[in-house]
Coordinates of C-alpha atoms in Angstrom, one line a residue:
M1 CA 0.0 0.0 0.0
A2 CA 1.4 3.4 -1.0
S3 CA 2.3 5.9 1.7
R4 CA -0.3 8.7 2.4
Y5 CA 2.6 11.2 2.3
D6 CA 5.5 11.9 0.0
L7 CA 9.0 11.7 1.4
I8 CA 11.2 14.7 1.1
C9 CA 13.9 12.7 -0.6
N10 CA 11.5 12.0 -3.5
V11 CA 10.5 15.6 -4.1
N12 CA 11.6 16.7 -7.6
G13 CA 10.7 19.1 -10.4
G14 CA 9.9 16.5 -13.0
S15 CA 6.1 16.0 -12.4
E16 CA 4.4 19.2 -13.5
H17 CA 0.9 18.2 -12.4
K18 CA 1.8 16.2 -9.2
I19 CA 0.2 17.5 -6.0
W20 CA 2.9 17.0 -3.4
R21 CA 1.7 16.1 0.1
I22 CA 4.3 16.0 2.9
K23 CA 4.0 15.6 6.7
V24 CA 6.9 17.6 8.3
R25 CA 8.0 19.4 11.4
V26 CA 9.1 23.0 11.0
I27 CA 12.6 23.0 12.5
R28 CA 13.4 26.6 11.6
L29 CA 11.3 29.6 10.6
W30 CA 12.5 33.1 9.8
R31 CA 11.5 36.2 7.8
S32 CA 13.6 37.4 4.9
S33 CA 13.5 40.9 3.5
Y34 CA 15.7 40.3 0.5
F35 CA 12.8 40.9 -1.9
K36 CA 10.6 43.0 0.3
D37 CA 8.9 46.0 -1.4
N38 CA 7.0 48.8 0.2
N39 CA 3.6 47.1 -0.4
N40 CA 4.3 43.6 0.8
K41 CA 5.6 41.9 4.0
P42 CA 8.9 40.0 4.2
M43 CA 8.9 36.5 2.9
I44 CA 8.6 33.6 5.3
E45 CA 11.3 30.9 5.0
L46 CA 11.0 27.5 6.5
V47 CA 13.2 24.4 6.9
V48 CA 11.1 21.3 7.3
L49 CA 11.9 17.8 8.4
D50 CA 10.1 14.5 7.7
E51 CA 10.1 11.2 9.7
Q52 CA 13.1 9.8 7.7
G53 CA 15.3 12.8 8.4
G54 CA 14.9 14.5 5.0
R55 CA 15.1 18.3 5.0
I56 CA 13.9 20.8 2.5
Q57 CA 13.5 24.6 2.4
C58 CA 10.1 26.0 1.8
T59 CA 9.2 29.6 1.0
V60 CA 6.1 31.7 1.4
K61 CA 6.4 34.6 -1.0
S62 CA 5.5 38.1 0.1
I63 CA 2.2 38.2 -1.8
H64 CA 1.0 35.0 0.1
V65 CA 2.3 35.9 3.6
Y66 CA -1.0 37.2 4.8
L67 CA -2.6 33.8 4.0
F68 CA -0.1 31.7 6.1
E69 CA 1.6 33.9 8.7
N70 CA -0.8 32.9 11.4
S71 CA -1.0 29.3 10.5
I72 CA 2.7 28.2 10.8
N73 CA 4.9 28.1 13.9
E74 CA 8.4 26.8 14.5
G75 CA 8.4 23.4 16.2
N76 CA 5.0 22.2 15.1
V77 CA 4.1 19.3 12.7
Y78 CA 2.0 20.0 9.7
I79 CA 0.6 18.3 6.7
L80 CA 1.5 20.5 3.7
E81 CA -0.4 19.9 0.5
N82 CA -0.2 21.3 -3.0
L83 CA 3.2 23.2 -3.1
S84 CA 5.2 24.0 -6.2
V85 CA 8.8 22.9 -6.7
A86 CA 11.8 24.8 -8.0
L87 CA 15.6 24.5 -8.0
N88 CA 17.4 25.3 -4.8
S89 CA 19.4 28.2 -5.9
G90 CA 19.7 30.4 -2.9
K91 CA 22.9 32.1 -1.8
Y92 CA 23.2 30.1 1.4
K93 CA 21.5 26.7 1.4
P94 CA 20.1 25.4 4.7
T95 CA 19.6 22.0 3.1
M96 CA 21.5 20.0 0.5
H97 CA 18.3 19.1 -1.3
E98 CA 18.4 19.8 -5.1
F99 CA 15.0 21.5 -4.9
R100 CA 13.0 23.8 -2.7
M101 CA 9.2 24.2 -2.3
F102 CA 7.0 27.2 -2.6
F103 CA 3.6 27.8 -1.0
K104 CA 0.8 28.7 -3.4
R105 CA -2.6 30.3 -2.9
E106 CA -4.0 26.8 -3.1
T107 CA -1.7 25.3 -0.6
R108 CA -3.4 23.6 2.4
V109 CA -1.8 23.6 5.9
T110 CA -3.1 21.2 8.6
L111 CA -1.7 21.1 12.1
V112 CA -1.2 17.6 13.5
E113 CA 0.5 15.8 16.4
D114 CA 3.3 13.3 15.5
S115 CA 6.1 12.6 17.9
S116 CA 7.9 10.3 15.4
I117 CA 9.4 13.3 13.7
P118 CA 12.6 14.5 15.5
L119 CA 12.4 18.0 17.1
Y120 CA 15.6 19.4 15.6
G121 CA 16.8 17.1 12.8
F122 CA 20.5 17.9 13.3
S123 CA 22.9 16.8 10.6
F124 CA 26.4 17.4 12.1
V125 CA 29.3 17.9 9.8
P126 CA 32.7 16.5 11.0
F127 CA 35.3 19.2 11.9
V128 CA 37.8 17.7 9.5
E129 CA 35.5 18.2 6.6
I130 CA 35.1 21.9 7.4
L131 CA 38.8 22.4 8.1
N132 CA 39.7 20.8 4.8
E133 CA 37.3 23.0 2.9
T134 CA 39.2 25.1 0.3
K135 CA 36.5 27.5 -0.8
D136 CA 33.8 29.6 0.8
D137 CA 31.1 26.9 0.8
R138 CA 27.5 28.1 0.4
R139 CA 25.8 25.3 2.3
L140 CA 24.8 25.7 5.9
V141 CA 26.0 23.1 8.3
D142 CA 25.4 21.9 11.9
V143 CA 28.3 21.8 14.3
L144 CA 28.7 20.4 17.8
G145 CA 31.6 20.8 20.2
V146 CA 32.8 21.9 23.6
V147 CA 34.0 25.5 24.1
T148 CA 37.7 25.6 24.7
G149 CA 38.4 29.3 24.0
K150 CA 36.7 32.7 23.8
G151 CA 37.7 36.1 22.4
N152 CA 36.6 39.5 23.5
L153 CA 33.4 41.1 22.3
I154 CA 34.5 43.2 19.3
E155 CA 32.6 46.4 18.4
F156 CA 33.0 48.3 15.1
K157 CA 31.1 50.3 12.6
K158 CA 30.3 49.2 9.0
E159 CA 28.8 51.9 6.8
G160 CA 28.0 53.9 9.9
K161 CA 26.1 51.0 11.6
P162 CA 27.4 49.4 14.8
C163 CA 28.4 45.8 14.6
N164 CA 29.5 43.2 17.2
Y165 CA 31.0 39.8 17.2
V166 CA 32.8 37.3 19.4
V167 CA 35.0 34.4 18.4
I168 CA 34.8 31.1 20.2
E169 CA 36.7 27.9 19.7
L170 CA 35.0 24.5 19.7
E171 CA 36.7 21.1 20.1
N172 CA 35.3 17.7 19.2
I173 CA 36.1 14.6 21.4
E174 CA 37.4 11.8 19.3
G175 CA 39.9 13.7 17.0
G176 CA 40.8 16.5 19.3
L177 CA 40.3 19.0 16.4
K178 CA 39.4 22.6 17.1
L179 CA 37.2 24.8 15.0
R180 CA 36.8 28.6 15.2
C181 CA 33.2 29.9 15.4
T182 CA 32.3 33.5 15.0
L183 CA 29.1 34.6 16.6
W184 CA 27.5 37.9 15.4
E185 CA 25.2 40.4 17.0
D186 CA 22.3 38.7 19.0
Y187 CA 24.1 35.4 18.9
A188 CA 27.2 36.9 20.5
F189 CA 25.2 38.6 23.2
M190 CA 23.2 35.4 23.9
F191 CA 26.4 33.4 24.3
L192 CA 28.1 36.0 26.6
K193 CA 24.9 36.3 28.7
H194 CA 24.7 32.5 29.1
L195 CA 28.3 32.4 30.4
E196 CA 27.5 35.2 32.9
D197 CA 24.2 33.7 34.1
H198 CA 25.1 30.0 34.1
P199 CA 28.7 29.3 35.3
S200 CA 29.8 25.8 34.4
E201 CA 32.8 23.6 34.1
S202 CA 32.2 23.2 30.4
Y203 CA 29.9 24.6 27.7
V204 CA 28.7 22.3 24.9
V205 CA 27.4 24.2 21.9
V206 CA 25.4 23.4 18.8
L207 CA 25.2 25.9 16.0
Q208 CA 22.6 24.8 13.5
F209 CA 22.6 26.3 10.0
A210 CA 26.1 27.8 10.3
K211 CA 28.0 29.3 7.4
M212 CA 31.3 27.6 6.4
K213 CA 33.9 30.3 5.9
N214 CA 37.2 30.2 3.9
F215 CA 39.2 31.0 7.1
K216 CA 38.6 27.4 8.2
G217 CA 35.7 28.1 10.5
V218 CA 32.0 28.7 10.8
S219 CA 29.8 31.6 11.7
N220 CA 26.1 32.2 12.2
T221 CA 23.9 33.8 9.5
T222 CA 21.7 36.8 9.9
Y223 CA 18.4 34.9 9.9
N224 CA 18.8 31.1 9.6
S225 CA 21.1 30.0 12.4
K226 CA 20.1 28.5 15.8
L227 CA 22.3 28.4 18.8
F228 CA 22.1 25.9 21.7
I229 CA 24.3 26.1 24.8
N230 CA 24.2 23.3 27.4
A231 CA 20.6 22.7 26.3
N232 CA 18.6 19.8 27.6
I233 CA 18.5 18.0 24.2
P234 CA 19.7 14.5 23.5
E235 CA 22.6 15.5 21.3
I236 CA 24.2 17.8 23.9
E237 CA 23.5 15.4 26.8
D238 CA 25.1 12.5 24.9
F239 CA 28.1 14.7 24.1
Q240 CA 28.5 15.7 27.7
M241 CA 28.4 12.0 28.8
R242 CA 31.1 11.1 26.3
L243 CA 33.1 14.2 27.3
K244 CA 33.1 13.1 31.0
S245 CA 34.2 9.6 30.1
S246 CA 36.9 10.6 27.6
D247 CA 40.6 11.2 28.3
S248 CA 40.2 14.7 26.8
Q249 CA 38.2 16.0 29.7
Q250 CA 41.3 16.8 31.7
G251 CA 43.0 18.5 28.8
I252 CA 40.2 20.9 28.0
Q253 CA 40.9 24.5 29.1
F254 CA 38.9 27.6 28.5
S255 CA 41.5 30.0 27.0
Q256 CA 41.5 33.6 25.8
L257 CA 41.6 33.8 22.1
S258 CA 43.2 36.5 20.0
D259 CA 40.6 38.9 18.6
H260 CA 41.9 38.8 15.1
A261 CA 41.9 35.1 14.5
S262 CA 39.5 35.2 11.6
L263 CA 40.2 38.6 10.1
T264 CA 42.6 39.7 7.4
L265 CA 44.7 42.8 8.0
E266 CA 42.5 44.8 5.6
E267 CA 39.3 43.7 7.5
E268 CA 40.9 44.4 10.9
F269 CA 42.2 47.9 10.2
L270 CA 40.3 49.2 7.2
E271 CA 36.8 47.8 7.6
R272 CA 36.0 46.8 11.2
G273 CA 38.4 48.7 13.5
V274 CA 37.3 51.8 15.3
Y275 CA 40.1 54.5 14.9
K276 CA 41.2 56.7 17.7
S277 CA 44.3 59.0 17.8
I278 CA 46.7 58.5 20.7
A279 CA 45.3 61.6 22.4
D280 CA 41.8 60.1 22.2
L281 CA 43.1 56.7 23.5
K282 CA 44.3 58.4 26.6
E283 CA 40.9 59.9 27.3
V284 CA 39.2 56.5 27.3
T285 CA 37.5 55.8 30.7
Q286 CA 36.6 52.1 30.2
N287 CA 38.3 49.1 28.9
S288 CA 38.1 49.2 25.1
V289 CA 39.6 48.0 21.8
F290 CA 40.6 50.4 19.0
V291 CA 42.9 50.8 16.0
T292 CA 45.5 53.6 15.7
I293 CA 48.5 54.6 13.8
G294 CA 51.9 55.9 15.0
T295 CA 55.6 55.8 14.7
V296 CA 57.8 54.1 17.2
K297 CA 60.3 56.7 18.5
D298 CA 62.0 54.7 21.3
I299 CA 62.3 51.4 23.0
E300 CA 61.8 51.9 26.7
S301 CA 64.6 49.6 27.7
E302 CA 64.2 50.3 31.4
Y303 CA 61.1 48.1 31.1
N304 CA 62.3 44.6 30.6
W305 CA 61.9 43.2 27.1
C306 CA 61.0 39.6 28.0
Y307 CA 59.7 37.7 30.9
R308 CA 59.4 34.2 32.3
A309 CA 56.0 32.9 31.2
C310 CA 53.8 30.0 32.3
K311 CA 53.8 27.4 29.5
K312 CA 50.1 26.8 30.0
C313 CA 48.5 30.2 30.4
S314 CA 51.4 32.6 29.5
L315 CA 51.1 34.6 32.7
G316 CA 54.4 35.8 34.3
L317 CA 55.9 33.4 36.8
K318 CA 57.2 34.2 40.2
L319 CA 60.5 32.7 41.4
D320 CA 59.7 30.6 44.5
G321 CA 62.9 29.0 45.7
S322 CA 64.1 26.8 42.9
M323 CA 60.7 26.6 41.3
F324 CA 58.5 29.0 39.3
Y325 CA 55.0 29.7 40.6
C326 CA 51.9 30.6 38.4
K327 CA 49.2 32.3 40.4
K328 CA 46.6 31.6 37.7
C329 CA 47.2 27.9 37.4
V330 CA 48.1 27.7 41.1
T331 CA 51.0 25.4 40.2
H332 CA 54.8 25.3 40.6
Y333 CA 56.9 24.6 37.5
S334 CA 60.6 23.7 37.2
T335 CA 60.8 25.3 33.7
F336 CA 59.4 28.4 32.0
V337 CA 58.8 29.8 28.5
T338 CA 60.6 33.1 27.5
R339 CA 58.1 35.5 25.9
Y340 CA 58.4 39.1 24.6
S341 CA 57.1 42.1 26.5
I342 CA 58.5 45.1 24.7
Q343 CA 57.5 48.6 25.8
L344 CA 57.4 51.0 22.8
R345 CA 57.1 54.7 22.8
V346 CA 54.7 55.6 20.0
V347 CA 53.8 59.0 18.7
D348 CA 51.3 60.4 16.3
E349 CA 50.3 64.0 15.3
T350 CA 48.3 64.4 18.6
D351 CA 50.3 62.8 21.4
S352 CA 52.6 60.0 22.5
A353 CA 52.2 57.0 24.7
S354 CA 53.7 53.7 25.9
F355 CA 52.4 50.6 24.1
I356 CA 53.2 47.1 25.3
L357 CA 54.0 44.6 22.6
F358 CA 53.7 41.0 23.6
D359 CA 55.1 37.7 22.2
K360 CA 53.1 36.8 19.1
E361 CA 53.2 40.1 17.3
A362 CA 56.8 40.8 18.4
S363 CA 57.9 37.4 17.1
N364 CA 56.1 38.0 13.8
F365 CA 57.9 41.2 13.2
L366 CA 61.4 40.3 14.5
K367 CA 61.3 36.8 12.9
I368 CA 63.0 35.3 15.9
P369 CA 61.4 33.7 19.1
A370 CA 62.1 35.4 22.4
Y371 CA 64.0 32.4 23.8
E372 CA 66.4 32.3 20.9
L373 CA 67.1 36.0 21.1
R374 CA 67.6 35.9 24.8
T375 CA 70.0 32.9 24.5
S376 CA 72.0 34.7 21.8
Y377 CA 72.0 37.9 23.8
I378 CA 73.3 36.2 26.9
A379 CA 75.9 34.3 24.9
K380 CA 77.2 37.6 23.6
G381 CA 77.5 39.0 27.1
G382 CA 74.6 41.4 26.7
D383 CA 73.7 43.8 29.5
K384 CA 70.6 42.6 31.2
N385 CA 69.6 46.3 31.9
R386 CA 69.5 46.9 28.1
H387 CA 67.9 45.2 25.2
P388 CA 69.3 43.4 22.2
E389 CA 70.0 45.5 19.1
E390 CA 67.5 43.5 17.1
I391 CA 64.7 45.1 19.0
D392 CA 65.9 48.5 17.7
S393 CA 64.4 47.5 14.3
F394 CA 61.1 48.8 15.6
K395 CA 62.5 52.4 16.0
D396 CA 61.4 55.1 13.5
K397 CA 59.0 52.7 11.8
K398 CA 55.3 53.5 11.2
F399 CA 52.8 50.9 12.2
L400 CA 49.1 50.3 12.5
F401 CA 48.2 49.1 15.9
K402 CA 45.2 47.2 17.2
V403 CA 45.3 48.1 20.9
Q404 CA 43.4 47.2 24.1
V405 CA 43.1 50.1 26.6
K406 CA 42.7 48.7 30.1
I407 CA 41.9 51.1 32.9
Q408 CA 43.7 50.5 36.1
D409 CA 43.6 53.5 38.5
M410 CA 41.9 56.7 37.4
E411 CA 43.7 58.6 40.2
S412 CA 47.1 57.8 38.7
I413 CA 49.0 60.1 36.3
V414 CA 48.9 57.2 33.9
P415 CA 45.6 55.5 34.7
Y416 CA 45.7 53.0 31.7
V417 CA 47.6 50.2 30.1
I418 CA 47.8 50.2 26.3
S419 CA 48.7 46.8 25.0
I420 CA 49.1 45.8 21.3
S421 CA 47.0 42.8 20.1
R422 CA 47.8 43.2 16.4
L423 CA 50.5 44.9 14.4
C424 CA 50.5 45.9 10.7
F425 CA 53.6 47.0 8.9
E426 CA 52.4 46.6 5.3
D427 CA 53.0 49.9 3.4
N428 CA 49.9 49.6 1.2
I429 CA 47.5 49.0 4.1
I430 CA 49.1 51.8 6.1
A431 CA 48.7 54.1 3.1
S432 CA 45.1 53.1 2.7
F433 CA 44.5 53.7 6.4
E434 CA 46.0 57.2 6.2
K435 CA 43.9 58.0 3.2
K436 CA 40.7 56.8 4.8
Y437 CA 41.3 58.9 8.0
Q438 CA 43.1 61.8 6.2
I439 CA 46.2 61.4 8.5
E440 CA 49.1 63.6 7.6
E441 CA 52.8 63.3 8.4
V442 CA 53.6 64.3 12.0
A443 CA 55.2 67.7 11.9
L444 CA 55.4 68.0 15.6
I445 CA 57.8 65.0 15.7
Q446 CA 60.1 66.4 13.1
D447 CA 60.2 69.9 14.4
N448 CA 60.5 69.2 18.1
S449 CA 62.6 66.1 18.4
E450 CA 64.5 67.6 21.4
L451 CA 61.2 68.2 23.3
L452 CA 60.0 64.8 22.4
S453 CA 63.1 63.1 23.7
Q454 CA 62.7 64.9 27.0
F455 CA 59.1 64.0 27.3
T456 CA 59.8 60.3 26.6
E457 CA 62.6 59.9 29.1
S458 CA 61.8 57.2 31.6
S459 CA 60.6 58.1 35.1
D460 CA 62.0 56.2 38.1
L461 CA 58.4 56.2 39.5
L462 CA 57.3 54.1 36.5
K463 CA 60.2 51.8 36.9
D464 CA 59.3 51.2 40.6
N465 CA 56.0 49.5 39.6
L466 CA 57.4 47.2 36.9
S467 CA 57.6 43.4 37.5
E468 CA 61.0 41.9 37.1
S469 CA 62.0 40.4 33.7
C470 CA 62.7 36.9 32.9
D471 CA 66.2 37.5 34.1
N472 CA 65.1 38.7 37.6
G473 CA 61.7 37.2 38.3
V474 CA 58.1 37.3 37.8
D475 CA 55.0 38.9 36.4
T476 CA 54.3 40.3 33.0
P477 CA 55.3 44.0 33.1
S478 CA 52.9 46.8 33.7
P479 CA 53.5 50.4 32.8
L480 CA 51.5 51.9 35.7
L481 CA 52.8 54.1 38.4
P482 CA 52.5 52.7 41.9
T483 CA 48.9 53.0 43.2
G484 CA 48.3 56.4 44.7
K485 CA 51.3 58.0 43.1
T486 CA 50.0 61.2 41.5
A487 CA 51.4 64.5 40.7
S488 CA 49.6 66.1 43.6
N489 CA 51.1 63.9 46.3
M490 CA 54.7 63.7 45.1
D491 CA 57.4 65.4 47.2
S492 CA 57.4 69.1 46.2
S493 CA 61.1 69.3 46.8
V494 CA 61.7 66.8 44.0
I495 CA 59.1 67.7 41.4
K496 CA 57.2 70.7 40.2
V497 CA 54.1 70.1 38.1
L498 CA 53.0 72.5 35.4
D499 CA 50.1 72.2 33.0
V500 CA 51.4 73.3 29.5
D501 CA 49.3 73.8 26.4
L502 CA 51.5 71.8 23.9
A503 CA 49.4 72.8 20.9
E504 CA 50.3 76.4 21.4
Y505 CA 53.8 75.9 22.8
C506 CA 55.0 73.3 20.2
G507 CA 54.1 75.7 17.3
N508 CA 57.6 77.1 18.0
A509 CA 60.7 75.0 17.3
S510 CA 63.0 76.3 20.0
F511 CA 63.1 75.2 23.6
D512 CA 65.8 76.0 26.1
T513 CA 65.7 75.5 29.8
P514 CA 68.4 74.5 32.3
S515 CA 65.9 72.2 34.1
K516 CA 65.4 68.6 33.0
C517 CA 61.7 67.9 32.3
K518 CA 59.6 64.9 31.8
G519 CA 56.0 64.9 30.6
E520 CA 52.9 63.0 29.9
M521 CA 50.1 64.0 27.5
H522 CA 47.0 64.5 29.6
S523 CA 44.0 65.1 27.3
E524 CA 42.9 65.5 23.8
Q525 CA 43.2 69.3 24.2
T526 CA 46.9 68.4 24.3
I527 CA 47.5 69.7 27.8
V528 CA 50.8 68.3 29.0
R529 CA 51.7 67.8 32.6
V530 CA 55.4 68.6 32.8
A531 CA 57.4 67.6 35.8
V532 CA 60.3 70.0 36.4
H533 CA 63.1 68.7 38.7
G534 CA 64.7 71.5 40.6
D535 CA 63.7 74.4 42.8
E536 CA 60.9 77.0 42.5
Q537 CA 63.1 79.3 40.4
S538 CA 63.5 76.6 37.7
A539 CA 59.7 76.2 37.6
K540 CA 59.2 79.9 37.2
K541 CA 61.9 80.1 34.5
L542 CA 60.2 77.4 32.5
R543 CA 56.8 79.2 32.8
K544 CA 58.6 82.4 31.5
V545 CA 60.1 80.5 28.6
I546 CA 56.8 79.0 27.6
K547 CA 55.1 82.4 27.9
E548 CA 57.7 84.1 25.7
E549 CA 57.5 81.3 23.1
K550 CA 53.7 81.6 23.0
N551 CA 54.0 85.3 22.5

């Protein structure tokens, strides 16, 4: 006896007069505005599943939406009768079926109960298949894995509109393969909120109808995708059971991912990055990520150029007897990894600041790992209070920087840490960046090199708060002054603090004062806080020089 319903696997475009009749569950429903006009509602798109696991996409065109929009809901089972068939030629295909179906005015929709049809109809694609993909595949896939890494929430503007994404890393069990997954907009916020509201030892994720990207990963789509996090569904529960019983459970760690893992330099700096000048960076009052441009004028060698790092988490280690202690891992180690931590003095047309460059980007530019450079430097009898000459290759070069501004102590003279998360030294991208933001050559640097060198001299106060290097000890360096050390509470016999309008003052090339001065840009109005070592007379003389120069 013939079946009362057609199977999705048998749907084709060959029978012009056949009346198709399928019993299916709607496993995904969304509205698409691709072909929306002013007089019609957005189309309704469906992915439906039958009892044998067949999936096909169905579409309700705009002109028919009013007939069916109140009759179909995601998750329900329906008998659909009298649909038309066409080739499946969409840009992104949520099913691999050769055809798709369209509702007609004559289509009949009947709600029924049938528990034999699965609720979700997942069709998981192995990680190895995605990782071996060599082109930007247009099919949508389902992926399942445990979260082993997470990046920061990245905010940028595209064509004037705010955009947000976060990158996570998924790992399967059997093969130990890892897959990068980019979550955009609501999906990113949903994931981050779940982590905040539901602390857990592990997070198992299903992303259904994900795009395969040519950077060897996946991402959600605007409309189609569906995200499950530690949900009470059989597929995730089974994965969690296998995870607990597998040897990989002990090796899974939730790590911090680099923010640019899936972006080209052009995307990072020219399309998605939010630009701020150095002066603007120093006015930030909350932790943020930006892109900027500047020239490295000095290597601040009083801040150690490398450190002893934990081989698991990269945090600086403390020497504890004959062992090295990691406060994050709460573990003692007998060995360590040498990593870069180079403090650069960077200037642009608005200001100057100290940027910290860490291991990955430093190694990429220098073309030598930190441990090799340190070994070579020690073998040559290098001074541990200085840096290897190879590091001077940063000096007088212009770079694009992706930086993280981290606020530490708003009461300090330097309340922030600026660390570099990505570095670009490709001339064509730098030129495009300058053209986009209409950035001109820095006249201030050329005309006031003496003043600049005085401003960028190191302060002993800064040095006091730095952690020791890999030759002396412990944590990753920090450029902050000691907590509570501000200009207002320093010993007045040692330092006099003046507020100088650099924009007015530096319009003149000459500068001559017997007192040695050090300074730090303080705001985007280019007010400089200048510390004058000497007596009250020296301070008065400097004020007089500045006044004369301005006049």
